Amino acid sequence: MRIDIWSDVICPFCWIGKRHLEAALDSFRVEHPDTEVEVAWRAYELDPSAPRVTGDEPGETSVEMLVGISVSSSGVGDPGGGVAEIEAAGGVEGFCGSA
């Protein structure tokens, strides 16, 4: 079986989907050990007009600009911040390095 995924690497919701796909594939492989699964990742830019952020200058990161949350104030030190909300909505942990 082949699965083609078009995803934007900066999109937090694409990351959540990736984590859900990984969990589903783990379960599938247990139930169907003889079925090979190939996942082909393809690049997709959600917002070609978004400003380029290199990380060299102070200010918002690409994730912050895309979804309107502050990663720097929402990580491990701020468990009630926007990243925690994305994690809760997606049912995943580890977004942007938070635990």
PDB file of N, CA and C in Angstrom:
ATOM      1  N   MET A   1       0.849  -1.161   0.000  1.00  0.00           N
ATOM      2  CA  MET A   1       0.000   0.000   0.000  1.00  0.00           C
ATOM      3  C   MET A   1       0.900   1.230   0.000  1.00  0.00           C
ATOM      4  N   ARG A   2       0.489   2.223  -0.771  1.00  0.00           N
ATOM      5  CA  ARG A   2       1.237   3.480  -0.830  1.00  0.00           C
ATOM      6  C   ARG A   2       0.321   4.612  -0.365  1.00  0.00           C
ATOM      7  N   ILE A   3       0.873   5.477   0.489  1.00  0.00           N
ATOM      8  CA  ILE A   3       0.154   6.650   0.961  1.00  0.00           C
ATOM      9  C   ILE A   3       0.969   7.868   0.548  1.00  0.00           C
ATOM     10  N   ASP A   4       0.344   8.766  -0.201  1.00  0.00           N
ATOM     11  CA  ASP A   4       0.984  10.020  -0.588  1.00  0.00           C
ATOM     12  C   ASP A   4       0.452  11.130   0.307  1.00  0.00           C
ATOM     13  N   ILE A   5       1.361  11.873   0.935  1.00  0.00           N
ATOM     14  CA  ILE A   5       1.002  12.951   1.850  1.00  0.00           C
ATOM     15  C   ILE A   5       1.571  14.266   1.307  1.00  0.00           C
ATOM     16  N   TRP A   6       0.698  15.245   1.156  1.00  0.00           N
ATOM     17  CA  TRP A   6       1.132  16.602   0.825  1.00  0.00           C
ATOM     18  C   TRP A   6       1.027  17.409   2.103  1.00  0.00           C
ATOM     19  N   SER A   7       2.152  17.974   2.538  1.00  0.00           N
ATOM     20  CA  SER A   7       2.195  18.605   3.848  1.00  0.00           C
ATOM     21  C   SER A   7       3.153  19.789   3.834  1.00  0.00           C
ATOM     22  N   ASP A   8       2.831  20.795   4.641  1.00  0.00           N
ATOM     23  CA  ASP A   8       3.708  21.943   4.843  1.00  0.00           C
ATOM     24  C   ASP A   8       4.437  21.712   6.162  1.00  0.00           C
ATOM     25  N   VAL A   9       5.753  21.670   6.126  1.00  0.00           N
ATOM     26  CA  VAL A   9       6.526  21.318   7.325  1.00  0.00           C
ATOM     27  C   VAL A   9       6.390  22.335   8.446  1.00  0.00           C
ATOM     28  N   ILE A  10       5.967  23.546   8.157  1.00  0.00           N
ATOM     29  CA  ILE A  10       5.831  24.551   9.207  1.00  0.00           C
ATOM     30  C   ILE A  10       4.431  24.556   9.819  1.00  0.00           C
ATOM     31  N   CYS A  11       3.494  23.849   9.219  1.00  0.00           N
ATOM     32  CA  CYS A  11       2.108  23.854   9.678  1.00  0.00           C
ATOM     33  C   CYS A  11       1.932  22.949  10.898  1.00  0.00           C
ATOM     34  N   PRO A  12       1.498  23.503  12.036  1.00  0.00           N
ATOM     35  CA  PRO A  12       1.329  22.666  13.223  1.00  0.00           C
ATOM     36  C   PRO A  12       0.236  21.615  13.050  1.00  0.00           C
ATOM     37  N   PHE A  13      -0.757  21.907  12.246  1.00  0.00           N
ATOM     38  CA  PHE A  13      -1.839  20.953  12.043  1.00  0.00           C
ATOM     39  C   PHE A  13      -1.392  19.809  11.136  1.00  0.00           C
ATOM     40  N   CYS A  14      -0.482  20.088  10.200  1.00  0.00           N
ATOM     41  CA  CYS A  14       0.117  19.023   9.394  1.00  0.00           C
ATOM     42  C   CYS A  14       0.958  18.113  10.287  1.00  0.00           C
ATOM     43  N   TRP A  15       1.658  18.709  11.246  1.00  0.00           N
ATOM     44  CA  TRP A  15       2.476  17.931  12.185  1.00  0.00           C
ATOM     45  C   TRP A  15       1.580  17.022  13.029  1.00  0.00           C
ATOM     46  N   ILE A  16       0.437  17.566  13.479  1.00  0.00           N
ATOM     47  CA  ILE A  16      -0.507  16.756  14.248  1.00  0.00           C
ATOM     48  C   ILE A  16      -0.996  15.589  13.393  1.00  0.00           C
ATOM     49  N   GLY A  17      -1.329  15.874  12.141  1.00  0.00           N
ATOM     50  CA  GLY A  17      -1.766  14.807  11.233  1.00  0.00           C
ATOM     51  C   GLY A  17      -0.691  13.756  11.028  1.00  0.00           C
ATOM     52  N   LYS A  18       0.564  14.200  10.934  1.00  0.00           N
ATOM     53  CA  LYS A  18       1.679  13.255  10.783  1.00  0.00           C
ATOM     54  C   LYS A  18       1.774  12.329  11.986  1.00  0.00           C
ATOM     55  N   ARG A  19       1.644  12.893  13.177  1.00  0.00           N
ATOM     56  CA  ARG A  19       1.702  12.076  14.391  1.00  0.00           C
ATOM     57  C   ARG A  19       0.541  11.071  14.442  1.00  0.00           C
ATOM     58  N   HIS A  20      -0.647  11.506  14.023  1.00  0.00           N
ATOM     59  CA  HIS A  20      -1.802  10.605  13.995  1.00  0.00           C
ATOM     60  C   HIS A  20      -1.601   9.496  12.960  1.00  0.00           C
ATOM     61  N   LEU A  21      -1.049   9.842  11.803  1.00  0.00           N
ATOM     62  CA  LEU A  21      -0.763   8.830  10.779  1.00  0.00           C
ATOM     63  C   LEU A  21       0.248   7.813  11.303  1.00  0.00           C
ATOM     64  N   GLU A  22       1.295   8.284  11.967  1.00  0.00           N
ATOM     65  CA  GLU A  22       2.295   7.370  12.526  1.00  0.00           C
ATOM     66  C   GLU A  22       1.657   6.394  13.509  1.00  0.00           C
ATOM     67  N   ALA A  23       0.774   6.885  14.372  1.00  0.00           N
ATOM     68  CA  ALA A  23       0.107   6.020  15.351  1.00  0.00           C
ATOM     69  C   ALA A  23      -0.802   5.013  14.643  1.00  0.00           C
ATOM     70  N   ALA A  24      -1.519   5.470  13.626  1.00  0.00           N
ATOM     71  CA  ALA A  24      -2.407   4.574  12.876  1.00  0.00           C
ATOM     72  C   ALA A  24      -1.605   3.503  12.149  1.00  0.00           C
ATOM     73  N   LEU A  25      -0.472   3.888  11.579  1.00  0.00           N
ATOM     74  CA  LEU A  25       0.374   2.903  10.893  1.00  0.00           C
ATOM     75  C   LEU A  25       0.961   1.886  11.863  1.00  0.00           C
ATOM     76  N   ASP A  26       1.317   2.328  13.052  1.00  0.00           N
ATOM     77  CA  ASP A  26       1.810   1.387  14.064  1.00  0.00           C
ATOM     78  C   ASP A  26       0.750   0.327  14.365  1.00  0.00           C
ATOM     79  N   SER A  27      -0.491   0.758  14.561  1.00  0.00           N
ATOM     80  CA  SER A  27      -1.592  -0.182  14.828  1.00  0.00           C
ATOM     81  C   SER A  27      -1.846  -1.089  13.626  1.00  0.00           C
ATOM     82  N   PHE A  28      -1.832  -0.493  12.433  1.00  0.00           N
ATOM     83  CA  PHE A  28      -2.078  -1.257  11.214  1.00  0.00           C
ATOM     84  C   PHE A  28      -1.023  -2.346  11.032  1.00  0.00           C
ATOM     85  N   ARG A  29       0.235  -2.000  11.284  1.00  0.00           N
ATOM     86  CA  ARG A  29       1.322  -2.970  11.095  1.00  0.00           C
ATOM     87  C   ARG A  29       1.225  -4.141  12.071  1.00  0.00           C
ATOM     88  N   VAL A  30       0.682  -3.897  13.252  1.00  0.00           N
ATOM     89  CA  VAL A  30       0.484  -4.976  14.222  1.00  0.00           C
ATOM     90  C   VAL A  30      -0.583  -5.942  13.698  1.00  0.00           C
ATOM     91  N   GLU A  31      -1.662  -5.381  13.164  1.00  0.00           N
ATOM     92  CA  GLU A  31      -2.770  -6.202  12.684  1.00  0.00           C
ATOM     93  C   GLU A  31      -2.512  -6.822  11.310  1.00  0.00           C
ATOM     94  N   HIS A  32      -1.648  -6.204  10.511  1.00  0.00           N
ATOM     95  CA  HIS A  32      -1.368  -6.664   9.150  1.00  0.00           C
ATOM     96  C   HIS A  32       0.143  -6.691   8.912  1.00  0.00           C
ATOM     97  N   PRO A  33       0.856  -7.585   9.589  1.00  0.00           N
ATOM     98  CA  PRO A  33       2.320  -7.569   9.504  1.00  0.00           C
ATOM     99  C   PRO A  33       2.873  -7.893   8.109  1.00  0.00           C
ATOM    100  N   ASP A  34       2.094  -8.532   7.263  1.00  0.00           N
ATOM    101  CA  ASP A  34       2.575  -8.894   5.931  1.00  0.00           C
ATOM    102  C   ASP A  34       2.302  -7.815   4.886  1.00  0.00           C
ATOM    103  N   THR A  35       1.611  -6.755   5.270  1.00  0.00           N
ATOM    104  CA  THR A  35       1.295  -5.684   4.326  1.00  0.00           C
ATOM    105  C   THR A  35       2.349  -4.591   4.433  1.00  0.00           C
ATOM    106  N   GLU A  36       3.007  -4.344   3.304  1.00  0.00           N
ATOM    107  CA  GLU A  36       4.003  -3.278   3.295  1.00  0.00           C
ATOM    108  C   GLU A  36       3.314  -1.948   3.053  1.00  0.00           C
ATOM    109  N   VAL A  37       3.763  -0.931   3.774  1.00  0.00           N
ATOM    110  CA  VAL A  37       3.212   0.411   3.634  1.00  0.00           C
ATOM    111  C   VAL A  37       4.346   1.353   3.273  1.00  0.00           C
ATOM    112  N   GLU A  38       4.154   2.070   2.184  1.00  0.00           N
ATOM    113  CA  GLU A  38       5.120   3.079   1.762  1.00  0.00           C
ATOM    114  C   GLU A  38       4.453   4.438   1.895  1.00  0.00           C
ATOM    115  N   VAL A  39       5.099   5.347   2.614  1.00  0.00           N
ATOM    116  CA  VAL A  39       4.584   6.699   2.766  1.00  0.00           C
ATOM    117  C   VAL A  39       5.491   7.626   1.976  1.00  0.00           C
ATOM    118  N   ALA A  40       4.898   8.345   1.020  1.00  0.00           N
ATOM    119  CA  ALA A  40       5.643   9.304   0.202  1.00  0.00           C
ATOM    120  C   ALA A  40       5.260  10.712   0.652  1.00  0.00           C
ATOM    121  N   TRP A  41       6.232  11.419   1.194  1.00  0.00           N
ATOM    122  CA  TRP A  41       5.988  12.787   1.673  1.00  0.00           C
ATOM    123  C   TRP A  41       6.273  13.769   0.555  1.00  0.00           C
ATOM    124  N   ARG A  42       5.346  14.675   0.342  1.00  0.00           N
ATOM    125  CA  ARG A  42       5.453  15.679  -0.708  1.00  0.00           C
ATOM    126  C   ARG A  42       5.330  17.067  -0.071  1.00  0.00           C
ATOM    127  N   ALA A  43       6.094  17.988  -0.576  1.00  0.00           N
ATOM    128  CA  ALA A  43       6.058  19.353  -0.044  1.00  0.00           C
ATOM    129  C   ALA A  43       4.856  20.107  -0.593  1.00  0.00           C
ATOM    130  N   TYR A  44       4.239  20.868   0.299  1.00  0.00           N
ATOM    131  CA  TYR A  44       3.131  21.724  -0.079  1.00  0.00           C
ATOM    132  C   TYR A  44       3.234  22.992   0.743  1.00  0.00           C
ATOM    133  N   GLU A  45       3.320  24.129   0.095  1.00  0.00           N
ATOM    134  CA  GLU A  45       3.432  25.397   0.802  1.00  0.00           C
ATOM    135  C   GLU A  45       2.040  25.991   0.985  1.00  0.00           C
ATOM    136  N   LEU A  46       1.577  26.027   2.234  1.00  0.00           N
ATOM    137  CA  LEU A  46       0.224  26.519   2.512  1.00  0.00           C
ATOM    138  C   LEU A  46       0.038  27.986   2.155  1.00  0.00           C
ATOM    139  N   ASP A  47       1.037  28.797   2.435  1.00  0.00           N
ATOM    140  CA  ASP A  47       0.915  30.232   2.192  1.00  0.00           C
ATOM    141  C   ASP A  47       2.166  30.758   1.509  1.00  0.00           C
ATOM    142  N   PRO A  48       2.193  30.713   0.167  1.00  0.00           N
ATOM    143  CA  PRO A  48       3.380  31.192  -0.553  1.00  0.00           C
ATOM    144  C   PRO A  48       3.679  32.668  -0.314  1.00  0.00           C
ATOM    145  N   SER A  49       2.683  33.441   0.131  1.00  0.00           N
ATOM    146  CA  SER A  49       2.910  34.864   0.356  1.00  0.00           C
ATOM    147  C   SER A  49       3.436  35.172   1.764  1.00  0.00           C
ATOM    148  N   ALA A  50       3.573  34.147   2.593  1.00  0.00           N
ATOM    149  CA  ALA A  50       4.061  34.363   3.961  1.00  0.00           C
ATOM    150  C   ALA A  50       5.496  34.884   3.922  1.00  0.00           C
ATOM    151  N   PRO A  51       5.816  35.823   4.815  1.00  0.00           N
ATOM    152  CA  PRO A  51       7.190  36.344   4.837  1.00  0.00           C
ATOM    153  C   PRO A  51       8.182  35.255   5.242  1.00  0.00           C
ATOM    154  N   ARG A  52       9.351  35.318   4.667  1.00  0.00           N
ATOM    155  CA  ARG A  52      10.396  34.346   4.986  1.00  0.00           C
ATOM    156  C   ARG A  52      10.982  34.684   6.352  1.00  0.00           C
ATOM    157  N   VAL A  53      11.094  33.675   7.206  1.00  0.00           N
ATOM    158  CA  VAL A  53      11.682  33.851   8.529  1.00  0.00           C
ATOM    159  C   VAL A  53      12.881  32.919   8.613  1.00  0.00           C
ATOM    160  N   THR A  54      14.052  33.492   8.868  1.00  0.00           N
ATOM    161  CA  THR A  54      15.268  32.693   8.912  1.00  0.00           C
ATOM    162  C   THR A  54      15.650  32.282  10.322  1.00  0.00           C
ATOM    163  N   GLY A  55      15.082  32.941  11.310  1.00  0.00           N
ATOM    164  CA  GLY A  55      15.472  32.673  12.691  1.00  0.00           C
ATOM    165  C   GLY A  55      16.659  33.506  13.127  1.00  0.00           C
ATOM    166  N   ASP A  56      17.219  34.271  12.187  1.00  0.00           N
ATOM    167  CA  ASP A  56      18.370  35.111  12.518  1.00  0.00           C
ATOM    168  C   ASP A  56      17.967  36.453  13.118  1.00  0.00           C
ATOM    169  N   GLU A  57      16.749  36.881  12.837  1.00  0.00           N
ATOM    170  CA  GLU A  57      16.306  38.164  13.346  1.00  0.00           C
ATOM    171  C   GLU A  57      15.306  37.957  14.481  1.00  0.00           C
ATOM    172  N   PRO A  58      15.229  38.909  15.402  1.00  0.00           N
ATOM    173  CA  PRO A  58      14.258  38.776  16.490  1.00  0.00           C
ATOM    174  C   PRO A  58      12.840  38.924  15.953  1.00  0.00           C
ATOM    175  N   GLY A  59      11.895  38.365  16.669  1.00  0.00           N
ATOM    176  CA  GLY A  59      10.501  38.506  16.255  1.00  0.00           C
ATOM    177  C   GLY A  59       9.827  37.162  16.146  1.00  0.00           C
ATOM    178  N   GLU A  60       8.737  37.152  15.454  1.00  0.00           N
ATOM    179  CA  GLU A  60       7.924  35.957  15.362  1.00  0.00           C
ATOM    180  C   GLU A  60       8.584  34.869  14.515  1.00  0.00           C
ATOM    181  N   THR A  61       8.283  33.634  14.881  1.00  0.00           N
ATOM    182  CA  THR A  61       8.702  32.502  14.062  1.00  0.00           C
ATOM    183  C   THR A  61       7.629  32.242  13.016  1.00  0.00           C
ATOM    184  N   SER A  62       7.904  31.377  12.074  1.00  0.00           N
ATOM    185  CA  SER A  62       6.925  31.032  11.046  1.00  0.00           C
ATOM    186  C   SER A  62       5.665  30.445  11.660  1.00  0.00           C
ATOM    187  N   VAL A  63       5.812  29.605  12.674  1.00  0.00           N
ATOM    188  CA  VAL A  63       4.645  29.006  13.327  1.00  0.00           C
ATOM    189  C   VAL A  63       3.806  30.096  13.969  1.00  0.00           C
ATOM    190  N   GLU A  64       4.457  31.039  14.625  1.00  0.00           N
ATOM    191  CA  GLU A  64       3.725  32.128  15.276  1.00  0.00           C
ATOM    192  C   GLU A  64       2.938  32.937  14.252  1.00  0.00           C
ATOM    193  N   MET A  65       3.541  33.221  13.110  1.00  0.00           N
ATOM    194  CA  MET A  65       2.846  33.991  12.088  1.00  0.00           C
ATOM    195  C   MET A  65       1.703  33.187  11.467  1.00  0.00           C
ATOM    196  N   LEU A  66       1.898  31.888  11.301  1.00  0.00           N
ATOM    197  CA  LEU A  66       0.898  31.061  10.640  1.00  0.00           C
ATOM    198  C   LEU A  66      -0.361  30.892  11.473  1.00  0.00           C
ATOM    199  N   VAL A  67      -0.200  30.598  12.759  1.00  0.00           N
ATOM    200  CA  VAL A  67      -1.374  30.297  13.579  1.00  0.00           C
ATOM    201  C   VAL A  67      -1.666  31.344  14.651  1.00  0.00           C
ATOM    202  N   GLY A  68      -0.852  32.383  14.740  1.00  0.00           N
ATOM    203  CA  GLY A  68      -1.145  33.462  15.661  1.00  0.00           C
ATOM    204  C   GLY A  68      -0.917  33.145  17.124  1.00  0.00           C
ATOM    205  N   ILE A  69       0.038  32.255  17.424  1.00  0.00           N
ATOM    206  CA  ILE A  69       0.385  31.974  18.814  1.00  0.00           C
ATOM    207  C   ILE A  69       1.847  32.300  19.024  1.00  0.00           C
ATOM    208  N   SER A  70       2.230  32.485  20.248  1.00  0.00           N
ATOM    209  CA  SER A  70       3.621  32.764  20.564  1.00  0.00           C
ATOM    210  C   SER A  70       4.282  31.498  21.062  1.00  0.00           C
ATOM    211  N   VAL A  71       5.132  30.918  20.239  1.00  0.00           N
ATOM    212  CA  VAL A  71       5.834  29.695  20.630  1.00  0.00           C
ATOM    213  C   VAL A  71       6.788  29.975  21.775  1.00  0.00           C
ATOM    214  N   SER A  72       7.467  31.100  21.726  1.00  0.00           N
ATOM    215  CA  SER A  72       8.450  31.402  22.761  1.00  0.00           C
ATOM    216  C   SER A  72       7.808  31.533  24.135  1.00  0.00           C
ATOM    217  N   SER A  73       6.558  31.993  24.193  1.00  0.00           N
ATOM    218  CA  SER A  73       5.909  32.118  25.492  1.00  0.00           C
ATOM    219  C   SER A  73       4.942  30.972  25.757  1.00  0.00           C
ATOM    220  N   SER A  74       4.907  29.992  24.858  1.00  0.00           N
ATOM    221  CA  SER A  74       3.934  28.910  25.011  1.00  0.00           C
ATOM    222  C   SER A  74       4.580  27.546  25.173  1.00  0.00           C
ATOM    223  N   GLY A  75       5.873  27.498  25.253  1.00  0.00           N
ATOM    224  CA  GLY A  75       6.549  26.210  25.334  1.00  0.00           C
ATOM    225  C   GLY A  75       6.490  25.622  26.728  1.00  0.00           C
ATOM    226  N   VAL A  76       7.543  24.944  27.114  1.00  0.00           N
ATOM    227  CA  VAL A  76       7.581  24.233  28.382  1.00  0.00           C
ATOM    228  C   VAL A  76       7.305  25.158  29.560  1.00  0.00           C
ATOM    229  N   GLY A  77       7.767  26.397  29.494  1.00  0.00           N
ATOM    230  CA  GLY A  77       7.595  27.317  30.594  1.00  0.00           C
ATOM    231  C   GLY A  77       6.190  27.873  30.739  1.00  0.00           C
ATOM    232  N   ASP A  78       5.319  27.646  29.767  1.00  0.00           N
ATOM    233  CA  ASP A  78       3.962  28.193  29.816  1.00  0.00           C
ATOM    234  C   ASP A  78       2.965  27.115  29.426  1.00  0.00           C
ATOM    235  N   PRO A  79       2.634  26.210  30.350  1.00  0.00           N
ATOM    236  CA  PRO A  79       1.771  25.091  30.004  1.00  0.00           C
ATOM    237  C   PRO A  79       0.367  25.490  29.594  1.00  0.00           C
ATOM    238  N   GLY A  80      -0.060  26.715  29.841  1.00  0.00           N
ATOM    239  CA  GLY A  80      -1.400  27.141  29.439  1.00  0.00           C
ATOM    240  C   GLY A  80      -1.408  27.904  28.134  1.00  0.00           C
ATOM    241  N   GLY A  81      -0.260  27.943  27.430  1.00  0.00           N
ATOM    242  CA  GLY A  81      -0.147  28.744  26.217  1.00  0.00           C
ATOM    243  C   GLY A  81      -0.743  28.074  24.989  1.00  0.00           C
ATOM    244  N   GLY A  82      -0.572  28.726  23.854  1.00  0.00           N
ATOM    245  CA  GLY A  82      -1.157  28.274  22.598  1.00  0.00           C
ATOM    246  C   GLY A  82      -0.672  26.914  22.141  1.00  0.00           C
ATOM    247  N   VAL A  83       0.598  26.594  22.362  1.00  0.00           N
ATOM    248  CA  VAL A  83       1.117  25.292  21.951  1.00  0.00           C
ATOM    249  C   VAL A  83       0.409  24.180  22.707  1.00  0.00           C
ATOM    250  N   ALA A  84       0.183  24.383  23.997  1.00  0.00           N
ATOM    251  CA  ALA A  84      -0.535  23.375  24.783  1.00  0.00           C
ATOM    252  C   ALA A  84      -1.944  23.183  24.245  1.00  0.00           C
ATOM    253  N   GLU A  85      -2.566  24.262  23.794  1.00  0.00           N
ATOM    254  CA  GLU A  85      -3.905  24.163  23.220  1.00  0.00           C
ATOM    255  C   GLU A  85      -3.885  23.352  21.926  1.00  0.00           C
ATOM    256  N   ILE A  86      -2.874  23.562  21.091  1.00  0.00           N
ATOM    257  CA  ILE A  86      -2.756  22.782  19.854  1.00  0.00           C
ATOM    258  C   ILE A  86      -2.529  21.323  20.195  1.00  0.00           C
ATOM    259  N   GLU A  87      -1.658  21.052  21.167  1.00  0.00           N
ATOM    260  CA  GLU A  87      -1.414  19.671  21.564  1.00  0.00           C
ATOM    261  C   GLU A  87      -2.692  19.010  22.061  1.00  0.00           C
ATOM    262  N   ALA A  88      -3.464  19.731  22.873  1.00  0.00           N
ATOM    263  CA  ALA A  88      -4.706  19.165  23.404  1.00  0.00           C
ATOM    264  C   ALA A  88      -5.702  18.893  22.286  1.00  0.00           C
ATOM    265  N   ALA A  89      -5.800  19.805  21.353  1.00  0.00           N
ATOM    266  CA  ALA A  89      -6.738  19.637  20.241  1.00  0.00           C
ATOM    267  C   ALA A  89      -6.323  18.480  19.348  1.00  0.00           C
ATOM    268  N   GLY A  90      -5.012  18.277  19.209  1.00  0.00           N
ATOM    269  CA  GLY A  90      -4.524  17.231  18.335  1.00  0.00           C
ATOM    270  C   GLY A  90      -4.284  15.906  19.047  1.00  0.00           C
ATOM    271  N   GLY A  91      -4.328  15.934  20.355  1.00  0.00           N
ATOM    272  CA  GLY A  91      -4.092  14.708  21.104  1.00  0.00           C
ATOM    273  C   GLY A  91      -2.649  14.227  21.019  1.00  0.00           C
ATOM    274  N   VAL A  92      -1.712  15.153  20.845  1.00  0.00           N
ATOM    275  CA  VAL A  92      -0.302  14.775  20.723  1.00  0.00           C
ATOM    276  C   VAL A  92       0.529  15.601  21.685  1.00  0.00           C
ATOM    277  N   GLU A  93       1.718  15.099  21.971  1.00  0.00           N
ATOM    278  CA  GLU A  93       2.657  15.820  22.794  1.00  0.00           C
ATOM    279  C   GLU A  93       3.921  16.079  21.974  1.00  0.00           C
ATOM    280  N   GLY A  94       4.687  17.033  22.423  1.00  0.00           N
ATOM    281  CA  GLY A  94       5.988  17.266  21.814  1.00  0.00           C
ATOM    282  C   GLY A  94       6.004  18.337  20.757  1.00  0.00           C
ATOM    283  N   PHE A  95       4.918  19.062  20.566  1.00  0.00           N
ATOM    284  CA  PHE A  95       4.892  20.108  19.562  1.00  0.00           C
ATOM    285  C   PHE A  95       5.875  21.206  19.950  1.00  0.00           C
ATOM    286  N   CYS A  96       6.752  21.581  19.051  1.00  0.00           N
ATOM    287  CA  CYS A  96       7.741  22.648  19.265  1.00  0.00           C
ATOM    288  C   CYS A  96       8.590  22.407  20.514  1.00  0.00           C
ATOM    289  N   GLY A  97       8.839  21.156  20.832  1.00  0.00           N
ATOM    290  CA  GLY A  97       9.734  20.832  21.932  1.00  0.00           C
ATOM    291  C   GLY A  97       9.112  20.827  23.288  1.00  0.00           C
ATOM    292  N   SER A  98       7.813  21.068  23.398  1.00  0.00           N
ATOM    293  CA  SER A  98       7.201  20.997  24.721  1.00  0.00           C
ATOM    294  C   SER A  98       6.976  19.544  25.101  1.00  0.00           C
ATOM    295  N   ALA A  99       6.831  19.277  26.384  1.00  0.00           N
ATOM    296  CA  ALA A  99       6.722  17.888  26.842  1.00  0.00           C
ATOM    297  C   ALA A  99       5.301  17.459  27.036  1.00  0.00           C
TER     298      ALA A  99
END
